[in-house]
Amino acid sequence: MAGGGGGGGPAPKQEDLQPHPVKDQLPHVSYCITSPPPWPEAILLGFQHFLVMLGTTVIIPTALVPQMGGGNDEKARVVQTLLFVAGINTLLQTFLGTRLPAVVAGSYTFVMPTISIILAARYTNLPDPTERFRRIMRGTQGALIVASALQIIVGFSGLWRNVTRYLSPLSAVPLIALVGAGFYELGFPGVAKCIEIGLPQLILLVVFSQYIPHVMHHVRHVFDRFAVIFTVPIVWLYAYLLTVGGAYRHAPPKTQFHCRTDRSGLVGGAPWIRVPYPFQWGAPTFDAGDAFAMMAASFVALVESTGAFIVIARYASATPVPPSVLSRGIGWQGIGILLDGLFGTVNGSSVSVENAGLLALTRVGSRRVVQIAAGFMIFFSVLGKFGAVFASIPLPIFAALYCIFFAYVGAGGLSFLQFCNLNSFRTFFILGFSLFMGLSVPQYFNEYTSVAGYGPVHTGARWFNDIINVMFSSKPFVAGIIAYFLDNTLYRHESVRKDRGYHWWDKFRSFRTDTRSEEFYSLPFNLNKFFPSV
């Protein structure tokens, strides 16, 4: 109906009707890559990153080592080794790789090929569990050593630089969104395994990080910045009181495992002081089929880490990562997987998604903070008993943290839509189809595997089965590959270039075309002379 009388209030100003301006760098970040907080605060924030990465570091060996035939002693040593190598890899990535505040730690991507090695026929008839564990570990080491070559070659040769130059904001959105949100099965389902511990942790984390800072203005950054340090000890103590009070004395074994604070077996199995060293389990063994399967996982981890690097740069208030820097980071991640194989971590490495989410929660993207966290990883891995105490935190507490941190990373991916035309049917198709297939295809593969006991691809060649099943079980990999292909092949003309946001990233496609690249990504000690970025 036209008109409306005088009761509607004043018409909005013209500037109120304008969309929010596009930002190359995320505003309202307290400390960016090159501006570290004061040392006491940086140490506490680094310890917080250490606590967050412990979840994956414990979950993966806890799932794999018993299947390999290892007991609590072997599990504690594997956790210790994984923690030690993660510290080294994080230092390498922050000093020589992308230079982003990225924690490099154990990756779920490598679990499937490792399980395939565990189930290999050549290990099934070994009667001694300890011998079986060592043989499987050495086979996994060999596969990781070979698989590391893929990322080392693709990264340091500059091949990945040439691929990522064609990555636009539109094709980055599905990849990054599912790098975070694609881990949804590790969130609330993990909380629900011990709901009386996981749910209080989730609620407290939301209250401390989101509500209290807006009530207590004079100390607001204390609560949102250190929410993990405040809430985890409270719920951990609560879980300990439930354990010693006998709350789980007659509970089913599964409930006891997830809820009790004394069921990890890590404290008893960990030595007081021990420095992990290469070939501690013996000389690696090599099998072509295992190596091919692990290389598929390495390629998937390469794609996933690319998305994680991009969102970390966003949350650290840096400019978009130049393709040459991404390629350099992938090369050093390959070195990290090589170290995993040499030391025997039973798992390959990639960028820790949960730690990327912690950058968003704290609004601290300082490189120094993550380097301090790497120091904590190495320190507590050598002092085994002390590290094992922290590693015995009940897993539902970590699952509650994941609900926040993975969500932040997924939302960070969606934030790149600001560069795209959201009134374009081409955008709708690429975005919707890639996101849907990124969720739907892995769901089919996972459902098929849970029912049949093997993946949909089940030929006589085990290595071929593993390659296809590993690739198409990764949500961000499927979504990212589909979006990248469609975005670079569908309707290539000038207006489309703007629709996909490609022009916004033009000035960052070369290291030298934006002066801020030097500030954020240049190598220390004048090493750019010897390893130039182009």
Tab-separated table of C-alpha atoms in Angstrom, residues 161-318:
chain	number	residue	atom	x	y	z
A	161	ARG	CA	51.900	-21.996	-6.472
A	162	ASN	CA	50.681	-22.378	-10.059
A	163	VAL	CA	47.543	-24.219	-8.907
A	164	THR	CA	46.563	-21.758	-6.176
A	165	ARG	CA	46.979	-18.751	-8.479
A	166	TYR	CA	43.639	-19.770	-10.004
A	167	LEU	CA	41.940	-19.975	-6.601
A	168	SER	CA	39.296	-17.277	-6.234
A	169	PRO	CA	37.347	-16.241	-3.118
A	170	LEU	CA	34.341	-18.154	-4.483
A	171	SER	CA	36.195	-21.462	-4.865
A	172	ALA	CA	37.916	-20.925	-1.504
A	173	VAL	CA	34.606	-20.661	0.377
A	174	PRO	CA	33.461	-24.334	0.146
A	175	LEU	CA	36.986	-25.585	0.852
A	176	ILE	CA	37.512	-23.496	4.002
A	177	ALA	CA	33.911	-23.784	5.219
A	178	LEU	CA	34.153	-27.579	5.275
A	179	VAL	CA	37.711	-27.593	6.630
A	180	GLY	CA	35.960	-26.330	9.770
A	181	ALA	CA	32.294	-27.316	9.677
A	182	GLY	CA	33.139	-30.656	8.032
A	183	PHE	CA	34.379	-31.929	11.401
A	184	TYR	CA	30.881	-31.727	12.887
A	185	GLU	CA	30.957	-35.419	13.844
A	186	LEU	CA	33.815	-34.674	16.270
A	187	GLY	CA	31.780	-31.958	18.035
A	188	PHE	CA	28.534	-32.671	19.850
A	189	PRO	CA	28.625	-36.457	19.302
A	190	GLY	CA	31.895	-36.359	21.289
A	191	VAL	CA	30.293	-34.130	23.933
A	192	ALA	CA	27.388	-36.571	24.256
A	193	LYS	CA	29.714	-39.497	25.068
A	194	CYS	CA	29.817	-38.005	28.570
A	195	ILE	CA	27.152	-35.336	28.544
A	196	GLU	CA	27.562	-34.393	32.249
A	197	ILE	CA	31.146	-33.295	31.501
A	198	GLY	CA	31.016	-32.186	27.874
A	199	LEU	CA	27.899	-30.003	28.065
A	200	PRO	CA	29.055	-27.939	31.105
A	201	GLN	CA	32.357	-27.330	29.283
A	202	LEU	CA	30.527	-26.113	26.167
A	203	ILE	CA	28.171	-23.841	28.131
A	204	LEU	CA	30.970	-22.394	30.277
A	205	LEU	CA	33.132	-21.689	27.221
A	206	VAL	CA	30.300	-19.768	25.538
A	207	VAL	CA	29.531	-17.817	28.744
A	208	PHE	CA	33.172	-16.943	29.479
A	209	SER	CA	34.089	-16.000	25.907
A	210	GLN	CA	30.904	-14.286	24.703
A	211	TYR	CA	28.751	-13.052	27.601
A	212	ILE	CA	31.021	-12.124	30.521
A	213	PRO	CA	33.253	-9.796	28.427
A	214	HIS	CA	30.205	-7.675	27.570
A	215	VAL	CA	29.171	-7.435	31.222
A	216	MET	CA	32.587	-6.776	32.787
A	217	HIS	CA	34.018	-4.167	30.422
A	218	HIS	CA	37.117	-3.312	32.484
A	219	VAL	CA	38.445	-6.897	32.321
A	220	ARG	CA	36.699	-8.036	29.135
A	221	HIS	CA	39.865	-9.235	27.374
A	222	VAL	CA	40.814	-11.405	30.328
A	223	PHE	CA	37.737	-13.613	29.961
A	224	ASP	CA	37.440	-13.875	26.191
A	225	ARG	CA	41.190	-14.236	25.641
A	226	PHE	CA	41.745	-16.895	28.316
A	227	ALA	CA	38.389	-18.663	28.218
A	228	VAL	CA	40.001	-22.081	27.648
A	229	ILE	CA	42.386	-21.699	30.606
A	230	PHE	CA	39.491	-20.650	32.832
A	231	THR	CA	36.971	-23.294	31.841
A	232	VAL	CA	39.003	-26.477	31.204
A	233	PRO	CA	40.443	-26.709	34.783
A	234	ILE	CA	36.980	-26.081	36.277
A	235	VAL	CA	35.342	-28.924	34.332
A	236	TRP	CA	38.420	-31.159	34.667
A	237	LEU	CA	38.254	-30.766	38.473
A	238	TYR	CA	34.516	-31.478	38.360
A	239	ALA	CA	35.205	-34.667	36.359
A	240	TYR	CA	37.907	-35.664	38.874
A	241	LEU	CA	35.485	-35.214	41.797
A	242	LEU	CA	32.905	-37.351	40.004
A	243	THR	CA	35.572	-40.023	39.441
A	244	VAL	CA	36.887	-40.201	43.031
A	245	GLY	CA	33.354	-39.879	44.369
A	246	GLY	CA	32.422	-43.163	42.708
A	247	ALA	CA	29.909	-41.740	40.231
A	248	TYR	CA	31.107	-44.148	37.533
A	249	ARG	CA	31.940	-47.169	39.664
A	250	HIS	CA	29.151	-49.279	38.179
A	251	ALA	CA	28.894	-47.538	34.812
A	252	PRO	CA	29.451	-49.449	31.521
A	253	PRO	CA	33.107	-49.643	30.382
A	254	LYS	CA	32.481	-47.219	27.506
A	255	THR	CA	31.075	-44.577	29.857
A	256	GLN	CA	33.972	-45.061	32.256
A	257	PHE	CA	36.483	-44.625	29.437
A	258	HIS	CA	34.984	-41.305	28.317
A	259	CYS	CA	34.070	-39.852	31.724
A	260	ARG	CA	36.715	-40.937	34.225
A	261	THR	CA	39.931	-38.947	34.621
A	262	ASP	CA	42.028	-42.043	35.361
A	263	ARG	CA	41.213	-44.224	32.342
A	264	SER	CA	43.678	-42.964	29.734
A	265	GLY	CA	46.565	-45.111	30.995
A	266	LEU	CA	48.959	-42.361	29.904
A	267	VAL	CA	50.276	-41.250	33.306
A	268	GLY	CA	51.298	-44.745	34.354
A	269	GLY	CA	52.760	-45.609	30.960
A	270	ALA	CA	54.741	-42.406	30.421
A	271	PRO	CA	58.422	-42.219	31.497
A	272	TRP	CA	59.576	-39.336	33.691
A	273	ILE	CA	62.085	-38.036	31.155
A	274	ARG	CA	62.544	-39.308	27.614
A	275	VAL	CA	63.615	-37.610	24.395
A	276	PRO	CA	62.014	-39.185	21.294
A	277	TYR	CA	64.504	-39.974	18.540
A	278	PRO	CA	64.383	-41.165	14.908
A	279	PHE	CA	63.972	-44.907	14.239
A	280	GLN	CA	63.104	-45.577	17.898
A	281	TRP	CA	60.854	-48.458	16.803
A	282	GLY	CA	63.409	-49.905	14.370
A	283	ALA	CA	64.202	-49.418	10.687
A	284	PRO	CA	61.163	-48.470	8.535
A	285	THR	CA	59.817	-51.055	6.092
A	286	PHE	CA	58.355	-50.176	2.709
A	287	ASP	CA	55.373	-51.507	0.785
A	288	ALA	CA	54.239	-49.951	-2.505
A	289	GLY	CA	50.522	-50.342	-1.800
A	290	ASP	CA	50.805	-48.717	1.646
A	291	ALA	CA	52.853	-45.866	0.176
A	292	PHE	CA	50.268	-45.131	-2.551
A	293	ALA	CA	47.443	-45.037	0.005
A	294	MET	CA	49.419	-42.729	2.276
A	295	MET	CA	50.255	-40.476	-0.687
A	296	ALA	CA	46.524	-40.080	-1.338
A	297	ALA	CA	46.090	-38.987	2.288
A	298	SER	CA	49.056	-36.624	1.862
A	299	PHE	CA	47.385	-35.018	-1.161
A	300	VAL	CA	44.099	-34.612	0.726
A	301	ALA	CA	45.985	-33.076	3.686
A	302	LEU	CA	47.714	-30.702	1.246
A	303	VAL	CA	44.341	-29.399	0.008
A	304	GLU	CA	42.870	-29.158	3.516
A	305	SER	CA	45.924	-27.323	4.884
A	306	THR	CA	45.715	-24.815	2.027
A	307	GLY	CA	42.236	-23.872	3.216
A	308	ALA	CA	43.442	-23.720	6.820
A	309	PHE	CA	46.359	-21.436	5.896
A	310	ILE	CA	43.984	-19.026	4.142
A	311	VAL	CA	41.610	-18.753	7.116
A	312	ILE	CA	44.512	-18.442	9.593
A	313	ALA	CA	45.809	-15.468	7.596
A	314	ARG	CA	42.323	-13.981	7.872
A	315	TYR	CA	42.062	-14.445	11.643
A	316	ALA	CA	45.616	-13.153	12.134
A	317	SER	CA	44.600	-9.934	10.286
A	318	ALA	CA	47.138	-10.595	7.543
